[in-house]
Amino acid sequence: MGENEKKSIHEGLVTESFPNGMFRVRLDNEDLILGYISGKIRRSFIRILPGDRVKVEVSRYDATKGRIIYRLRDKDSKD
């Protein structure tokens, strides 16, 4: 349980993609952070593109960086 106390999970929108798995993410609370891909996503070769909704784990100690832990499915594209 000690691990989880240091991080908070937010949802946001990827606005920009950088080399080596870094992304600019605008969180729902309007914060802009630098997100990097977690190893699990990298291993499953999930493509993350600008415009994707993602879940980001943000450290309490450094609120400018976060780890992208999940890419949310587009609810609109199922129609």
XYZ file of N, CA and C in Angstrom, residues 3-79:
231
model
N 3.348 2.016 -1.843
C 3.652 2.429 -3.213
C 2.577 3.363 -3.759
N 1.321 3.017 -3.502
C 0.205 3.739 -4.103
C 0.007 5.131 -3.523
N 0.482 5.376 -2.304
C 0.243 6.658 -1.662
C 0.989 7.790 -2.353
N 2.051 7.474 -3.079
C 2.872 8.516 -3.677
C 2.382 8.932 -5.059
N 1.375 8.244 -5.596
C 0.962 8.523 -6.969
C -0.538 8.761 -7.040
N -0.939 9.569 -7.994
C -2.373 9.743 -8.240
C -2.615 9.514 -9.724
N -3.781 8.999 -10.048
C -4.089 8.638 -11.428
C -5.072 9.648 -12.006
N -4.720 10.172 -13.178
C -5.552 11.160 -13.858
C -5.840 10.669 -15.266
N -6.885 11.231 -15.865
C -7.127 10.990 -17.284
C -6.804 12.264 -18.034
N -6.388 12.081 -19.285
C -6.046 13.255 -20.069
C -6.020 12.931 -21.542
N -5.655 13.932 -22.319
C -5.639 13.841 -23.771
C -4.212 14.064 -24.260
N -3.734 13.151 -25.098
C -2.399 13.314 -25.681
C -2.474 14.424 -26.725
N -1.638 15.456 -26.581
C -1.685 16.569 -27.528
C -0.486 16.580 -28.460
N 0.595 15.906 -28.068
C 1.815 15.990 -28.864
C 2.654 14.764 -28.597
N 3.361 14.311 -29.622
C 4.187 13.114 -29.475
C 5.647 13.488 -29.698
N 6.531 13.000 -28.835
C 7.966 13.252 -28.942
C 8.683 11.942 -29.225
N 9.958 12.008 -29.627
C 10.713 10.758 -29.818
C 10.808 9.960 -28.514
N 11.240 8.732 -28.630
C 11.470 7.772 -27.532
C 10.349 7.703 -26.491
N 9.114 7.643 -26.986
C 7.994 7.321 -26.108
C 7.596 8.374 -25.107
N 7.848 9.631 -25.429
C 7.404 10.714 -24.548
C 6.238 11.444 -25.222
N 5.305 11.908 -24.407
C 4.123 12.582 -24.943
C 3.757 13.767 -24.079
N 3.216 14.791 -24.707
C 2.639 15.908 -23.968
C 1.185 15.535 -23.711
N 0.764 15.552 -22.459
C -0.602 15.161 -22.095
C -1.274 16.326 -21.368
N -2.468 16.683 -21.839
C -3.264 17.689 -21.131
C -4.256 16.950 -20.252
N -4.057 17.049 -18.947
C -4.941 16.360 -18.006
C -6.304 17.042 -17.979
N -7.292 16.329 -17.459
C -8.646 16.871 -17.392
C -8.721 18.108 -16.501
N -7.766 18.265 -15.576
C -7.755 19.473 -14.749
C -6.920 20.579 -15.398
N -6.661 20.431 -16.721
C -5.982 21.435 -17.549
C -4.471 21.522 -17.315
N -3.898 20.690 -16.454
C -2.438 20.672 -16.309
C -1.810 20.049 -17.548
N -0.681 20.594 -17.977
C 0.086 19.996 -19.068
C 1.264 19.265 -18.449
N 1.404 17.978 -18.747
C 2.519 17.221 -18.195
C 3.229 16.469 -19.308
N 4.400 15.949 -18.974
C 5.156 15.106 -19.889
C 4.915 13.664 -19.479
N 4.333 12.891 -20.388
C 4.028 11.503 -20.067
C 4.980 10.575 -20.794
N 5.387 9.494 -20.131
C 6.203 8.494 -20.808
C 5.482 7.158 -20.719
N 5.757 6.308 -21.691
C 5.033 5.038 -21.793
C 5.531 4.063 -20.733
N 4.610 3.405 -20.058
C 5.011 2.367 -19.103
C 5.499 1.143 -19.874
N 6.294 0.322 -19.233
C 6.871 -0.852 -19.880
C 5.822 -1.814 -20.402
N 4.697 -1.904 -19.684
C 3.645 -2.835 -20.085
C 3.064 -2.436 -21.436
N 2.823 -1.129 -21.618
C 2.281 -0.650 -22.893
C 3.310 -0.854 -23.993
N 4.569 -0.588 -23.683
C 5.618 -0.731 -24.687
C 5.742 -2.186 -25.133
N 5.643 -3.114 -24.182
C 5.744 -4.541 -24.515
C 4.593 -5.004 -25.383
N 3.398 -4.432 -25.165
C 2.260 -4.879 -25.974
C 2.132 -4.081 -27.264
N 3.119 -3.235 -27.548
C 3.171 -2.464 -28.799
C 1.891 -1.675 -29.047
N 1.344 -1.063 -27.995
C 0.153 -0.239 -28.167
C 0.597 1.116 -28.715
N -0.014 1.507 -29.820
C 0.339 2.782 -30.448
C -0.430 3.898 -29.758
N 0.264 4.917 -29.326
C -0.397 6.077 -28.729
C -0.153 7.258 -29.653
N -1.228 7.929 -30.019
C -1.140 9.032 -30.969
C -1.787 10.277 -30.381
N -1.399 11.449 -30.868
C -2.088 12.665 -30.422
C -3.591 12.530 -30.654
N -4.378 12.940 -29.669
C -5.829 12.787 -29.759
C -6.344 11.613 -28.945
N -5.452 10.716 -28.504
C -5.873 9.577 -27.682
C -6.126 10.016 -26.247
N -7.121 9.377 -25.610
C -7.351 9.579 -24.176
C -6.550 8.522 -23.429
N -5.852 8.941 -22.397
C -4.998 8.017 -21.655
C -5.195 8.206 -20.160
N -4.798 7.159 -19.418
C -4.717 7.259 -17.964
C -3.255 7.448 -17.611
N -2.963 8.428 -16.773
C -1.587 8.758 -16.418
C -1.436 8.680 -14.905
N -0.360 8.044 -14.482
C -0.027 7.963 -13.065
C 0.972 9.080 -12.780
N 0.561 10.066 -11.976
C 1.398 11.236 -11.712
C 1.980 11.127 -10.316
N 3.275 11.370 -10.218
C 3.936 11.333 -8.918
C 3.573 12.584 -8.117
N 3.405 12.416 -6.830
C 3.110 13.570 -5.972
C 4.317 14.494 -5.876
N 5.503 13.939 -6.042
C 6.722 14.730 -5.853
C 7.052 15.556 -7.075
N 6.696 15.075 -8.259
C 6.985 15.818 -9.483
C 5.737 15.800 -10.352
N 4.935 16.850 -10.249
C 3.635 16.880 -10.932
C 3.766 17.204 -12.413
N 4.994 17.374 -12.908
C 5.162 17.707 -14.323
C 5.402 16.470 -15.172
N 5.594 15.320 -14.529
C 5.855 14.093 -15.275
C 4.878 13.017 -14.823
N 4.569 12.112 -15.751
C 3.681 11.018 -15.393
C 3.922 9.825 -16.289
N 3.449 8.682 -15.828
C 3.615 7.457 -16.600
C 2.275 7.081 -17.195
N 2.248 6.914 -18.530
C 1.016 6.529 -19.210
C 0.801 5.041 -18.964
N -0.275 4.705 -18.249
C -0.475 3.310 -17.874
C -1.597 2.650 -18.658
N -2.393 3.429 -19.391
C -3.536 2.823 -20.065
C -4.010 3.755 -21.174
N -4.347 3.178 -22.340
C -4.965 3.966 -23.405
C -6.447 3.644 -23.405
N -7.276 4.663 -23.231
C -8.719 4.445 -23.153
C -9.290 4.225 -24.538
N -10.264 3.348 -24.623
C -10.943 3.110 -25.889
C -11.794 4.321 -26.237
N -11.896 4.599 -27.521
C -12.771 5.685 -27.957
C -14.212 5.219 -27.906
N -15.011 5.883 -27.112
C -16.414 5.493 -27.033
C -17.174 5.970 -28.262
N -16.705 7.057 -28.879
C -17.429 7.618 -30.017
C -17.272 6.781 -31.277
N -16.150 6.072 -31.428
C -15.857 5.418 -32.705
C -16.602 4.093 -32.880
N -17.383 3.672 -31.880
C -18.087 2.380 -32.000
C -19.352 2.475 -32.830
N -19.886 3.691 -33.021
C -21.183 3.844 -33.717
C -21.133 3.332 -35.136
